[in-house]
Amino acid sequence: MSSSGIAPESRHGARGSTGLVPARADRIIRAVSWWWASTPLLLFAPAIAHAMGLPGVRREMGWVFVLMALFTAVLAPTTGFVVAQIRDRREARRRFLIMAAVSGGLILFFLLSGVLFSECPDGYHC
């Protein structure tokens, strides 16, 4: 108890409690993880819209969704890794490195398969 007997003394003195900073970092890490998890939904949104009877979405806005998925796949692990590095969250850093490896592998796969599948041998219709 403090000398006045009203409230207990703070161990941190004038700085106050630092409980908000770790909670905020954890919320940011969780939000960025969910942001990254939304990448497949963004990537397949035009196909889902086409299947639901909205072919105009796929035809006119398909490239926007693909760019948003690419942007999310690259930026979310990068942002999460930076936050985890600043707040010294080792487990989260590991998770974001795995996310970056998965994203990089899938992006590389789509780039290579797009280049390889676009070239057809003579006599074949692709």
Coordinates of N, CA and C in Angstrom, one line a residue:
M1 N 0.8 -1.2 0.0 CA 0.0 0.0 0.0 C 0.9 1.2 0.0
S2 N 0.4 2.3 -0.6 CA 1.1 3.5 -0.6 C 1.1 4.2 0.8
S3 N 1.8 5.3 1.0 CA 1.8 5.9 2.3 C 0.5 6.5 2.7
S4 N -0.4 6.8 1.7 CA -1.7 7.3 2.0 C -2.7 6.2 2.3
G5 N -2.3 4.9 2.0 CA -3.2 3.8 2.3 C -4.3 3.6 1.3
I6 N -4.4 4.4 0.2 CA -5.5 4.3 -0.7 C -5.3 3.2 -1.8
A7 N -4.1 3.3 -2.4 CA -3.9 2.4 -3.6 C -2.5 1.8 -3.4
P8 N -2.3 0.6 -4.0 CA -1.0 0.0 -4.0 C 0.0 0.7 -4.9
E9 N 1.2 0.6 -4.5 CA 2.3 1.3 -5.3 C 2.5 0.6 -6.6
S10 N 2.9 1.3 -7.6 CA 3.2 0.6 -8.9 C 4.7 0.2 -8.9
R11 N 4.9 -1.0 -9.4 CA 6.3 -1.4 -9.5 C 7.0 -0.6 -10.6
H12 N 6.3 0.0 -11.5 CA 6.9 0.6 -12.7 C 7.1 2.1 -12.4
G13 N 6.7 2.6 -11.3 CA 6.9 4.0 -11.0 C 6.1 4.9 -11.9
A14 N 6.8 6.0 -12.4 CA 6.2 7.0 -13.3 C 5.9 6.5 -14.7
R15 N 6.5 5.4 -15.1 CA 6.3 4.9 -16.5 C 4.9 4.3 -16.7
G16 N 4.3 3.8 -15.7 CA 3.0 3.2 -15.8 C 3.1 1.7 -16.3
S17 N 2.0 1.1 -16.5 CA 2.0 -0.3 -16.9 C 2.3 -0.4 -18.4
T18 N 3.1 -1.4 -18.7 CA 3.4 -1.7 -20.1 C 2.5 -2.8 -20.7
G19 N 1.4 -3.2 -20.0 CA 0.6 -4.2 -20.4 C -0.1 -4.0 -21.8
L20 N -0.3 -2.8 -22.2 CA -1.0 -2.5 -23.4 C -0.1 -2.8 -24.6
V21 N 1.2 -2.5 -24.5 CA 2.1 -2.7 -25.7 C 2.2 -4.2 -26.1
P22 N 2.4 -5.2 -25.2 CA 2.4 -6.6 -25.7 C 1.0 -7.0 -26.2
A23 N -0.1 -6.5 -25.6 CA -1.4 -6.9 -26.1 C -1.6 -6.3 -27.5
R24 N -1.2 -5.1 -27.7 CA -1.3 -4.5 -29.0 C -0.5 -5.2 -30.1
A25 N 0.7 -5.6 -29.7 CA 1.6 -6.4 -30.7 C 0.9 -7.7 -31.0
D26 N 0.4 -8.4 -30.0 CA -0.3 -9.6 -30.2 C -1.5 -9.5 -31.1
R27 N -2.3 -8.4 -30.9 CA -3.4 -8.1 -31.8 C -3.0 -7.8 -33.2
I28 N -1.9 -7.1 -33.4 CA -1.4 -6.8 -34.7 C -0.9 -8.1 -35.4
I29 N -0.2 -8.9 -34.7 CA 0.3 -10.2 -35.2 C -0.9 -11.1 -35.6
R30 N -1.9 -11.1 -34.8 CA -3.1 -11.9 -35.1 C -3.8 -11.4 -36.3
A31 N -4.0 -10.1 -36.4 CA -4.7 -9.5 -37.6 C -3.9 -9.7 -38.9
V32 N -2.6 -9.6 -38.8 CA -1.8 -9.8 -40.0 C -1.8 -11.3 -40.4
S33 N -1.9 -12.2 -39.5 CA -2.0 -13.6 -39.8 C -3.3 -13.9 -40.5
W34 N -4.4 -13.3 -40.0 CA -5.7 -13.5 -40.7 C -5.7 -12.8 -42.1
W35 N -5.0 -11.7 -42.2 CA -4.9 -11.0 -43.5 C -4.2 -11.9 -44.5
W36 N -3.1 -12.5 -44.1 CA -2.4 -13.4 -45.0 C -3.3 -14.6 -45.3
A37 N -4.1 -15.1 -44.4 CA -5.0 -16.3 -44.6 C -6.1 -15.9 -45.6
S38 N -6.4 -14.7 -45.8 CA -7.4 -14.3 -46.8 C -6.9 -14.3 -48.2
T39 N -5.7 -14.6 -48.4 CA -5.1 -14.6 -49.8 C -5.8 -15.5 -50.7
P40 N -6.1 -16.8 -50.4 CA -6.8 -17.7 -51.3 C -8.2 -17.2 -51.7
L41 N -8.9 -16.6 -50.7 CA -10.2 -16.1 -51.0 C -10.1 -15.0 -52.0
L42 N -9.1 -14.1 -51.8 CA -9.0 -13.0 -52.8 C -8.6 -13.6 -54.2
L43 N -7.8 -14.6 -54.2 CA -7.3 -15.1 -55.5 C -8.5 -15.8 -56.2
F44 N -9.4 -16.5 -55.5 CA -10.4 -17.2 -56.1 C -11.8 -16.5 -56.1
A45 N -11.8 -15.3 -55.7 CA -13.0 -14.5 -55.7 C -13.6 -14.3 -57.1
P46 N -12.8 -14.0 -58.1 CA -13.4 -13.9 -59.4 C -14.1 -15.2 -59.9
A47 N -13.4 -16.3 -59.7 CA -14.0 -17.6 -60.1 C -15.3 -17.9 -59.3
I48 N -15.3 -17.6 -58.0 CA -16.5 -17.8 -57.2 C -17.6 -16.9 -57.7
A49 N -17.3 -15.6 -58.0 CA -18.3 -14.7 -58.6 C -18.9 -15.3 -59.9
H50 N -18.0 -15.8 -60.7 CA -18.4 -16.4 -62.0 C -19.3 -17.6 -61.8
A51 N -19.0 -18.4 -60.8 CA -19.8 -19.6 -60.5 C -21.2 -19.2 -60.0
M52 N -21.2 -18.0 -59.3 CA -22.5 -17.5 -58.8 C -23.3 -16.8 -59.8
G53 N -22.8 -16.7 -61.0 CA -23.6 -16.1 -62.1 C -23.3 -14.6 -62.4
L54 N -22.1 -14.2 -61.9 CA -21.6 -12.8 -62.2 C -20.4 -12.9 -63.1
P55 N -20.5 -13.2 -64.3 CA -19.3 -13.3 -65.2 C -18.6 -11.9 -65.4
G56 N -19.3 -10.8 -65.2 CA -18.7 -9.5 -65.4 C -17.6 -9.2 -64.4
V57 N -17.8 -9.8 -63.2 CA -16.8 -9.5 -62.1 C -15.5 -10.2 -62.6
R58 N -15.5 -11.4 -63.1 CA -14.3 -12.1 -63.5 C -13.7 -11.4 -64.7
R59 N -14.5 -11.0 -65.6 CA -14.0 -10.4 -66.9 C -13.4 -9.0 -66.6
E60 N -14.1 -8.2 -65.8 CA -13.7 -6.8 -65.6 C -12.8 -6.5 -64.4
M61 N -13.0 -7.3 -63.4 CA -12.3 -7.0 -62.1 C -11.3 -8.2 -61.7
G62 N -11.2 -9.2 -62.5 CA -10.4 -10.3 -62.1 C -8.9 -10.0 -61.8
W63 N -8.4 -9.1 -62.6 CA -7.0 -8.7 -62.4 C -6.8 -7.9 -61.1
V64 N -7.8 -7.2 -60.7 CA -7.7 -6.4 -59.4 C -7.6 -7.4 -58.3
F65 N -8.4 -8.5 -58.3 CA -8.3 -9.4 -57.2 C -7.0 -10.2 -57.2
V66 N -6.5 -10.5 -58.4 CA -5.2 -11.2 -58.5 C -4.1 -10.3 -57.9
L67 N -4.1 -9.0 -58.2 CA -3.1 -8.1 -57.7 C -3.3 -7.9 -56.2
M68 N -4.5 -7.9 -55.7 CA -4.7 -7.8 -54.2 C -4.2 -9.0 -53.5
A69 N -4.4 -10.2 -54.1 CA -3.9 -11.4 -53.5 C -2.4 -11.4 -53.5
L70 N -1.8 -11.0 -54.6 CA -0.3 -10.9 -54.7 C 0.2 -9.9 -53.6
F71 N -0.4 -8.8 -53.5 CA 0.0 -7.8 -52.6 C -0.1 -8.3 -51.1
T72 N -1.2 -9.0 -50.9 CA -1.4 -9.6 -49.5 C -0.4 -10.7 -49.2
A73 N -0.2 -11.5 -50.2 CA 0.8 -12.6 -50.0 C 2.2 -12.1 -49.7
V74 N 2.6 -11.0 -50.2 CA 3.9 -10.5 -50.0 C 4.0 -9.5 -48.8
L75 N 3.0 -8.7 -48.7 CA 3.1 -7.6 -47.6 C 2.7 -8.1 -46.2
A76 N 1.8 -9.1 -46.1 CA 1.4 -9.6 -44.8 C 2.5 -10.3 -44.0
P77 N 3.2 -11.2 -44.6 CA 4.3 -11.8 -43.9 C 5.4 -10.8 -43.6
T78 N 5.7 -9.9 -44.5 CA 6.7 -8.9 -44.2 C 6.3 -8.0 -43.0
T79 N 5.1 -7.5 -43.0 CA 4.6 -6.7 -41.9 C 4.7 -7.4 -40.6
G80 N 4.2 -8.6 -40.6 CA 4.1 -9.5 -39.4 C 5.5 -9.7 -38.9
F81 N 6.5 -10.0 -39.8 CA 7.8 -10.3 -39.4 C 8.5 -9.1 -38.7
V82 N 8.2 -7.9 -39.3 CA 8.8 -6.7 -38.7 C 8.2 -6.4 -37.3
V83 N 6.9 -6.6 -37.2 CA 6.3 -6.4 -35.8 C 6.8 -7.4 -34.9
A84 N 6.9 -8.7 -35.3 CA 7.4 -9.7 -34.4 C 8.9 -9.4 -34.0
Q85 N 9.7 -8.9 -34.9 CA 11.1 -8.6 -34.7 C 11.2 -7.5 -33.7
I86 N 10.4 -6.4 -33.9 CA 10.4 -5.3 -33.0 C 10.0 -5.6 -31.6
R87 N 8.9 -6.5 -31.4 CA 8.4 -6.8 -30.1 C 9.0 -8.1 -29.6
D88 N 10.0 -8.7 -30.3 CA 10.8 -9.8 -29.8 C 9.9 -11.0 -29.6
R89 N 9.1 -11.4 -30.6 CA 8.2 -12.5 -30.5 C 8.8 -13.6 -31.4
R90 N 9.6 -14.5 -30.8 CA 10.3 -15.5 -31.6 C 9.3 -16.5 -32.3
E91 N 8.3 -16.9 -31.6 CA 7.4 -17.9 -32.3 C 6.7 -17.2 -33.4
A92 N 6.3 -16.0 -33.3 CA 5.6 -15.3 -34.4 C 6.6 -15.0 -35.5
R93 N 7.8 -14.7 -35.2 CA 8.8 -14.6 -36.3 C 8.9 -15.8 -37.1
R94 N 9.0 -17.0 -36.5 CA 9.1 -18.3 -37.1 C 7.8 -18.5 -38.0
R95 N 6.7 -18.2 -37.5 CA 5.4 -18.3 -38.3 C 5.4 -17.4 -39.5
F96 N 5.9 -16.2 -39.4 CA 5.9 -15.3 -40.5 C 7.0 -15.7 -41.6
L97 N 8.1 -16.3 -41.1 CA 9.0 -16.8 -42.1 C 8.5 -18.0 -42.9
I98 N 7.7 -18.8 -42.2 CA 7.0 -19.9 -42.9 C 6.0 -19.4 -43.9
M99 N 5.2 -18.4 -43.4 CA 4.3 -17.8 -44.3 C 5.0 -17.2 -45.6
A100 N 6.1 -16.5 -45.4 CA 6.8 -15.9 -46.5 C 7.3 -17.0 -47.4
A101 N 7.8 -18.1 -46.9 CA 8.3 -19.2 -47.7 C 7.1 -19.9 -48.5
V102 N 6.0 -20.0 -47.9 CA 4.8 -20.6 -48.6 C 4.4 -19.6 -49.7
S103 N 4.3 -18.3 -49.4 CA 3.9 -17.3 -50.4 C 4.9 -17.3 -51.5
G104 N 6.1 -17.3 -51.2 CA 7.2 -17.2 -52.2 C 7.1 -18.4 -53.1
G105 N 7.0 -19.6 -52.5 CA 6.9 -20.8 -53.3 C 5.7 -20.9 -54.3
L106 N 4.5 -20.4 -53.7 CA 3.3 -20.4 -54.6 C 3.4 -19.3 -55.7
I107 N 4.0 -18.2 -55.4 CA 4.2 -17.2 -56.4 C 5.1 -17.6 -57.5
L108 N 6.2 -18.3 -57.1 CA 7.2 -18.8 -58.0 C 6.5 -19.9 -58.9
F109 N 5.7 -20.8 -58.3 CA 5.0 -21.8 -59.0 C 4.1 -21.2 -60.0
F110 N 3.3 -20.2 -59.7 CA 2.3 -19.6 -60.6 C 3.1 -18.9 -61.7
L111 N 4.2 -18.2 -61.4 CA 5.0 -17.6 -62.5 C 5.6 -18.6 -63.4
L112 N 6.2 -19.6 -62.9 CA 6.8 -20.6 -63.8 C 5.7 -21.4 -64.6
S113 N 4.6 -21.8 -63.9 CA 3.6 -22.5 -64.7 C 2.9 -21.6 -65.7
G114 N 2.8 -20.3 -65.4 CA 2.2 -19.4 -66.4 C 3.1 -19.3 -67.6
V115 N 4.4 -19.3 -67.4 CA 5.3 -19.2 -68.5 C 5.4 -20.5 -69.3
L116 N 5.4 -21.6 -68.6 CA 5.6 -22.9 -69.2 C 4.3 -23.3 -69.9
F117 N 3.1 -23.1 -69.3 CA 1.9 -23.5 -69.9 C 1.4 -22.5 -71.1
S118 N 2.0 -21.4 -71.1 CA 1.6 -20.4 -72.2 C 2.3 -20.8 -73.5
E119 N 3.3 -21.6 -73.5 CA 4.0 -22.0 -74.7 C 3.5 -23.4 -75.1
C120 N 2.9 -23.5 -76.2 CA 2.4 -24.7 -76.7 C 3.2 -25.2 -77.9
P121 N 3.5 -26.5 -77.9 CA 4.3 -27.1 -79.1 C 3.4 -27.0 -80.4
D122 N 4.0 -27.0 -81.5 CA 3.3 -27.0 -82.8 C 2.3 -28.1 -82.9
G123 N 1.1 -27.8 -83.3 CA 0.1 -28.8 -83.5 C -0.8 -29.0 -82.3
Y124 N -0.5 -28.4 -81.1 CA -1.3 -28.6 -79.9 C -2.1 -27.3 -79.7
H125 N -3.3 -27.4 -79.2 CA -4.1 -26.3 -78.8 C -4.1 -26.1 -77.3
C126 N -3.6 -25.0 -76.8 CA -3.6 -24.9 -75.4 C -4.9 -24.1 -74.9

